[in-house]
CSV table of N, CA and C in Angstrom, one decimal:
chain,number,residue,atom,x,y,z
G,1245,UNK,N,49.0,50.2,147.2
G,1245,UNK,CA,49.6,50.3,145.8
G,1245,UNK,C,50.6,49.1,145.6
G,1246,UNK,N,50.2,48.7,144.7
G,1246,UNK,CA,51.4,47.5,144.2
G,1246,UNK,C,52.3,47.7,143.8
G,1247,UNK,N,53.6,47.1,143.8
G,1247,UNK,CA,54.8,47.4,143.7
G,1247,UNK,C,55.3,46.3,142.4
G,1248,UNK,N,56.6,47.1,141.9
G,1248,UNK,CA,56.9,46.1,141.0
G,1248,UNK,C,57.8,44.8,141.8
G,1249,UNK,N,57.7,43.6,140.8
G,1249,UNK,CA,58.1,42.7,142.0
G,1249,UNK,C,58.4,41.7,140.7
G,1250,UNK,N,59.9,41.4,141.0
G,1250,UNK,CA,61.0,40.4,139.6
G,1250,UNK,C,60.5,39.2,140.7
G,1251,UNK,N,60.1,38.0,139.7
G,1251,UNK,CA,59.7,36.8,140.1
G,1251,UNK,C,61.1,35.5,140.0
G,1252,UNK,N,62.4,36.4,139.2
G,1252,UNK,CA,63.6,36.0,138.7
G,1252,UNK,C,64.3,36.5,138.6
G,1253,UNK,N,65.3,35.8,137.4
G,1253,UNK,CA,66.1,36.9,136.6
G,1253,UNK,C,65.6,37.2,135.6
G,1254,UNK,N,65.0,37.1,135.1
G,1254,UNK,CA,64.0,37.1,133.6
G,1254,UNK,C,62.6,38.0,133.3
G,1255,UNK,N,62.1,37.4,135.0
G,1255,UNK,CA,60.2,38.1,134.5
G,1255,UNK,C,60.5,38.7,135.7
G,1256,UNK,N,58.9,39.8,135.1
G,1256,UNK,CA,58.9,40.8,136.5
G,1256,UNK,C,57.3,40.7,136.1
G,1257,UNK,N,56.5,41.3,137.5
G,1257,UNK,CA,55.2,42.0,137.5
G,1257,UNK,C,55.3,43.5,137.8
G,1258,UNK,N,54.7,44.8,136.8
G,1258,UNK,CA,54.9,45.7,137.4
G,1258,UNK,C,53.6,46.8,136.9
G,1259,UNK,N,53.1,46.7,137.9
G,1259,UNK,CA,51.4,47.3,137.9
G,1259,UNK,C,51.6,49.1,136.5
G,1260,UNK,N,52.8,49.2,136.1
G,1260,UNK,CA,53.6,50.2,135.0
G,1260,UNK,C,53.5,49.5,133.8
G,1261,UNK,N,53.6,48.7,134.0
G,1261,UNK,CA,53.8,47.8,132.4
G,1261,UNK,C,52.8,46.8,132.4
G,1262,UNK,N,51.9,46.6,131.3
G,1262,UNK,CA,51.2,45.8,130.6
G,1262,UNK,C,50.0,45.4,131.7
G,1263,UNK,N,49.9,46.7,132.8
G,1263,UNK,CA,48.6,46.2,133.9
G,1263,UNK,C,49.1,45.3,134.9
G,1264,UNK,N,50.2,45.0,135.0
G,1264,UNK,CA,50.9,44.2,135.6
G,1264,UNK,C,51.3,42.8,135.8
G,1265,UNK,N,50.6,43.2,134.3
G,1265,UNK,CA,50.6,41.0,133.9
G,1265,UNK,C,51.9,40.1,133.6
G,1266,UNK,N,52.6,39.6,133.8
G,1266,UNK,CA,54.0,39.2,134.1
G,1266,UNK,C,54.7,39.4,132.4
G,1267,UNK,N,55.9,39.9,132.4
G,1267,UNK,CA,56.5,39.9,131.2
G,1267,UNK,C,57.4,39.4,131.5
G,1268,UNK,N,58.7,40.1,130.5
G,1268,UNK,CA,59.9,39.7,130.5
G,1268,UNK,C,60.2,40.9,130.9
G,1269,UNK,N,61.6,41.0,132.1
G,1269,UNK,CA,62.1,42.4,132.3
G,1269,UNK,C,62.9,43.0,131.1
G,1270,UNK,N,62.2,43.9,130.8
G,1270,UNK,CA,62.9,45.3,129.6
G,1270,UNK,C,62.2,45.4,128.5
G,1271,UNK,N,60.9,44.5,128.3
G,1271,UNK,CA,60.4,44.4,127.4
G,1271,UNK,C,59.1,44.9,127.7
G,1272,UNK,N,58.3,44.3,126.9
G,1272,UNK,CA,56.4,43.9,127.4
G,1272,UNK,C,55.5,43.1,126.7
G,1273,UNK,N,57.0,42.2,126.6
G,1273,UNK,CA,56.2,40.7,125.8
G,1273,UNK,C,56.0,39.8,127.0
G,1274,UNK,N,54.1,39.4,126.9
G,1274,UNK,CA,53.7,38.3,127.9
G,1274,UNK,C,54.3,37.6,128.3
G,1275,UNK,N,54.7,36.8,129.3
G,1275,UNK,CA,55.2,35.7,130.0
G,1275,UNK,C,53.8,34.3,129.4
G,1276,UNK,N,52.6,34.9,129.4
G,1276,UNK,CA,51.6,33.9,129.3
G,1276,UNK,C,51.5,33.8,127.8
G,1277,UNK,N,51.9,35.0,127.0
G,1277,UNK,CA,51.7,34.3,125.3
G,1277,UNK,C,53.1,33.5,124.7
G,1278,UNK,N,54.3,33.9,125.3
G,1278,UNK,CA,54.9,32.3,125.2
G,1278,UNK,C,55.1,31.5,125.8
G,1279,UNK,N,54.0,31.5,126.9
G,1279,UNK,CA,53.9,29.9,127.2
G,1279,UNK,C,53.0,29.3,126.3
G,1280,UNK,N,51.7,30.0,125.8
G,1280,UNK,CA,50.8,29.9,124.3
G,1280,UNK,C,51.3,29.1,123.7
G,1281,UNK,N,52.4,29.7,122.8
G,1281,UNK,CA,53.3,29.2,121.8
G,1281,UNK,C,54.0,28.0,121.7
G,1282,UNK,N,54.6,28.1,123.2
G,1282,UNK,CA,55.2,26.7,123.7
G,1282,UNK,C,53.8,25.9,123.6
G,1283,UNK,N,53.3,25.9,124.3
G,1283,UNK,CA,51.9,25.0,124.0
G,1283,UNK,C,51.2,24.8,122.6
G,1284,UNK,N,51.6,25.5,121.7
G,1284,UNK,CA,51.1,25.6,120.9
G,1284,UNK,C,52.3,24.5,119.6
G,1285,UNK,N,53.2,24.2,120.0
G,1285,UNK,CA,54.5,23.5,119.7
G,1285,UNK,C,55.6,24.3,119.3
G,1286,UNK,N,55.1,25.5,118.6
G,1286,UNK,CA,56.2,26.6,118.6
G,1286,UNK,C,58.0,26.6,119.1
G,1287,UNK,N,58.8,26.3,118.4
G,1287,UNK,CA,60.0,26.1,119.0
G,1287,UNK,C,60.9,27.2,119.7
G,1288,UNK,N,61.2,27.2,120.5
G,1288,UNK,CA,62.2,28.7,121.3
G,1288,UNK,C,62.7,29.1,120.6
G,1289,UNK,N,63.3,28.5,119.4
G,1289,UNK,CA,64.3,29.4,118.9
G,1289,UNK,C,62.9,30.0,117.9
G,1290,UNK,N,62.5,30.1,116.9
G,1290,UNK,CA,61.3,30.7,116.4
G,1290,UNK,C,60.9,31.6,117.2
G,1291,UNK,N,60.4,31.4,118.8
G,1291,UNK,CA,59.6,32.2,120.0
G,1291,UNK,C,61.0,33.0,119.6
G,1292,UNK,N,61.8,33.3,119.9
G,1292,UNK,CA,63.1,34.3,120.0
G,1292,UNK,C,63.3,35.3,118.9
G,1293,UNK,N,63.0,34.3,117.4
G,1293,UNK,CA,63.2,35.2,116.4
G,1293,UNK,C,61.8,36.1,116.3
G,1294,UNK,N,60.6,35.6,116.7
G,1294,UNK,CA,59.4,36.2,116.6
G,1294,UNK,C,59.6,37.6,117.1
G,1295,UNK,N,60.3,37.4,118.2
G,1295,UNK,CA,60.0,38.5,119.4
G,1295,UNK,C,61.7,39.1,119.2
G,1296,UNK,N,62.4,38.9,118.1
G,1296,UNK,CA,63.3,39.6,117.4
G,1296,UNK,C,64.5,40.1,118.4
G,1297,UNK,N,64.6,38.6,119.2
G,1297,UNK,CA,66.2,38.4,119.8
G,1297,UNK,C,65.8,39.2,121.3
G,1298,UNK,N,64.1,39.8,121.7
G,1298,UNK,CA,63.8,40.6,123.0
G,1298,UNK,C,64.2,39.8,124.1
G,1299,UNK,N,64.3,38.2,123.7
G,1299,UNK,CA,63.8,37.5,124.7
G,1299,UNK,C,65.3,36.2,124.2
G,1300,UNK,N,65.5,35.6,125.8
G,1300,UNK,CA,66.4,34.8,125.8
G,1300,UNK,C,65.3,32.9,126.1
G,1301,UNK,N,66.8,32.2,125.5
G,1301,UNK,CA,66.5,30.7,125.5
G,1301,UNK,C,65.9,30.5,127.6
G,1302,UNK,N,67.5,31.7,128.2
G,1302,UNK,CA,67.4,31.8,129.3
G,1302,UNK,C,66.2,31.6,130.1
G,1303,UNK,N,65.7,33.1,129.6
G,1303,UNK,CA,64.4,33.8,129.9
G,1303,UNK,C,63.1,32.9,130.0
G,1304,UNK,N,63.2,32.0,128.4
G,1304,UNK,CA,61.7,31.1,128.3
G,1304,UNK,C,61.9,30.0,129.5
G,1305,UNK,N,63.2,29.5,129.3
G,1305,UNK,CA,63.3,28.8,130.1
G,1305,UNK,C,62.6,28.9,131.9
G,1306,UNK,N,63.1,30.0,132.5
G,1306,UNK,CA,62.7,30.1,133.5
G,1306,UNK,C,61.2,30.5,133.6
G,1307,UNK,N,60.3,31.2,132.5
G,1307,UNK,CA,59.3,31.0,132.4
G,1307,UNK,C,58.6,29.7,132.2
G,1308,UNK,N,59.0,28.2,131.6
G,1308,UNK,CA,58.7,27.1,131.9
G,1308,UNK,C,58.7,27.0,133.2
G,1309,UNK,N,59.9,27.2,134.0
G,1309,UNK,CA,60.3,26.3,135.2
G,1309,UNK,C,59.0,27.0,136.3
G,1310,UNK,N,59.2,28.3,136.1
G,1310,UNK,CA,58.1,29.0,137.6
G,1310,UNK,C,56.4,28.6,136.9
G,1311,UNK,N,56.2,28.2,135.7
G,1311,UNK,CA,55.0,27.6,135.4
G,1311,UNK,C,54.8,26.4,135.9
G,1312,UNK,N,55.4,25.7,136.0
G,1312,UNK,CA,55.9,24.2,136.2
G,1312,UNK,C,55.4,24.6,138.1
G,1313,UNK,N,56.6,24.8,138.5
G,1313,UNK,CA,56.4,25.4,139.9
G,1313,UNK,C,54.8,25.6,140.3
G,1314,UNK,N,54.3,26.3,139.4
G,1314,UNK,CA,52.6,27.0,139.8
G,1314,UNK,C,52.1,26.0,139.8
G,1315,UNK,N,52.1,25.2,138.6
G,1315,UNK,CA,51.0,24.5,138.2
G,1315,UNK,C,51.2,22.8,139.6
G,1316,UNK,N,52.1,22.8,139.9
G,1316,UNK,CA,52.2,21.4,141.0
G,1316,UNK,C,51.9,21.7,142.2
G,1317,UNK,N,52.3,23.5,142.6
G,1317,UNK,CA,52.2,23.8,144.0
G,1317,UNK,C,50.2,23.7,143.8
G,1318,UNK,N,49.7,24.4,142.6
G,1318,UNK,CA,48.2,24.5,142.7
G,1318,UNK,C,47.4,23.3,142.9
G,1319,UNK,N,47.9,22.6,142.1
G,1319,UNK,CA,47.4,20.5,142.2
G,1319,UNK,C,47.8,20.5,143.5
G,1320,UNK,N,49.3,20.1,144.2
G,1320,UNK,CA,49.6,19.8,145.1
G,1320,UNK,C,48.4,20.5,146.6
G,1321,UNK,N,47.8,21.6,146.4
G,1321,UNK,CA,47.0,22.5,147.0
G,1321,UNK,C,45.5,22.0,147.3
G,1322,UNK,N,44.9,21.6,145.9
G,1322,UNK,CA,43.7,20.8,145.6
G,1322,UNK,C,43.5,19.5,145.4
G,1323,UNK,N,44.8,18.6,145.8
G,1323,UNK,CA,44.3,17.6,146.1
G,1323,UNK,C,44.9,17.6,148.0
G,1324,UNK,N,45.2,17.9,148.1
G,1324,UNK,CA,45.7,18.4,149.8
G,1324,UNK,C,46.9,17.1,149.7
G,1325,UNK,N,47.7,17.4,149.2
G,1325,UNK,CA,49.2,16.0,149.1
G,1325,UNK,C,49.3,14.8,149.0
G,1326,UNK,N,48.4,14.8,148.4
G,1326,UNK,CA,47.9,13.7,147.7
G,1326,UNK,C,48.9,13.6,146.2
G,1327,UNK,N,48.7,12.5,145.8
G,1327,UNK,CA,49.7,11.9,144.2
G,1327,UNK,C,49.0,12.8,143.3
G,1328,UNK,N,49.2,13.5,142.7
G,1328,UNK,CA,48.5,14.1,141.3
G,1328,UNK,C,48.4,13.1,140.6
G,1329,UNK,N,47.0,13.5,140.2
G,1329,UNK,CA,46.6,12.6,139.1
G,1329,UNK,C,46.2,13.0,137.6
G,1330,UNK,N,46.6,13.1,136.7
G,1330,UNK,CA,46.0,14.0,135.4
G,1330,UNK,C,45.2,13.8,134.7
G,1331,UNK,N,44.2,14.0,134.4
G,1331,UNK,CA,43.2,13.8,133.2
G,1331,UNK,C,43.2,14.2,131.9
G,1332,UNK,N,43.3,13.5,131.1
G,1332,UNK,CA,42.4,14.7,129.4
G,1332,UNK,C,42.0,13.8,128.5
G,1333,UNK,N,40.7,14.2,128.4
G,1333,UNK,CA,40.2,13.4,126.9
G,1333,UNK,C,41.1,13.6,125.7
G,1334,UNK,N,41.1,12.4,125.2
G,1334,UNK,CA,42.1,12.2,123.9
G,1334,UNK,C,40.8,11.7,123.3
G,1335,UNK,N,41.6,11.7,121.5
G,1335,UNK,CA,40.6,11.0,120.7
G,1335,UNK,C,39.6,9.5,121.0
G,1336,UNK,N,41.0,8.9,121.7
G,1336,UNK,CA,40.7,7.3,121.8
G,1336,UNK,C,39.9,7.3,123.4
G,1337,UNK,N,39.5,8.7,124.4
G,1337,UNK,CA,38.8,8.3,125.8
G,1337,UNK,C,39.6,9.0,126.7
G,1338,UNK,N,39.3,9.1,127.7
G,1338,UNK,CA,40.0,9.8,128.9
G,1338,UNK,C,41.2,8.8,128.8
G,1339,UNK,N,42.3,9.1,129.8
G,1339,UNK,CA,43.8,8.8,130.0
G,1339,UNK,C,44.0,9.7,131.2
G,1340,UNK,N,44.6,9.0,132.5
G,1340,UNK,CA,44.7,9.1,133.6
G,1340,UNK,C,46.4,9.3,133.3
G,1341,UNK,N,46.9,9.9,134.2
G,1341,UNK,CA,48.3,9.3,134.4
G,1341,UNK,C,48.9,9.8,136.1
């Protein structure tokens, strides 16, 4: 059985709330629909008013940082430590960086 398990001060997983897809602790607003938002250009403070002061600047914040964290340790993983290299088609053609 899985246990609940705070990934911070901010988010938790807890197989009790939302299936146990990462929130914010005290709530059971996604950790993944405002990173959406952020991606989506959406500004924190807006993400904050949306979700009607549930959630801190704090909070998003450290939801950036442990996404940040995932996403280099998983590259860092698949290219075996090697320099990341990024891809994405743009209008004007792929772009490396």
């Amino acid at each position: 059985m899985r246990k609940r398990k705070e990934l911070g001060r901010y988010i938790v997983t807890d197989p009790e709330i939302c299936g146990g897809e990462l929130t914010f602790i005290g709530t059971r607003i996604p950790v993944a629909g405002v990173l959406r938002m952020i991606s989506e250009g959406m500004s924190w403070k807006k993400i904050i008013w949306e979700y009607h002061n549930s959630i801190t600047k704090e909070a998003i914040s450290e939801a950036v940082q442990l996404a940040t964290e995932a996403l280099i340790t998983k590259a860092g993983k698949k290219s075996n430590n090697k320099s990341l290299a990024i891809q994405y088609q743009s209008p004007k053609g792929n772009v490396s960086y």
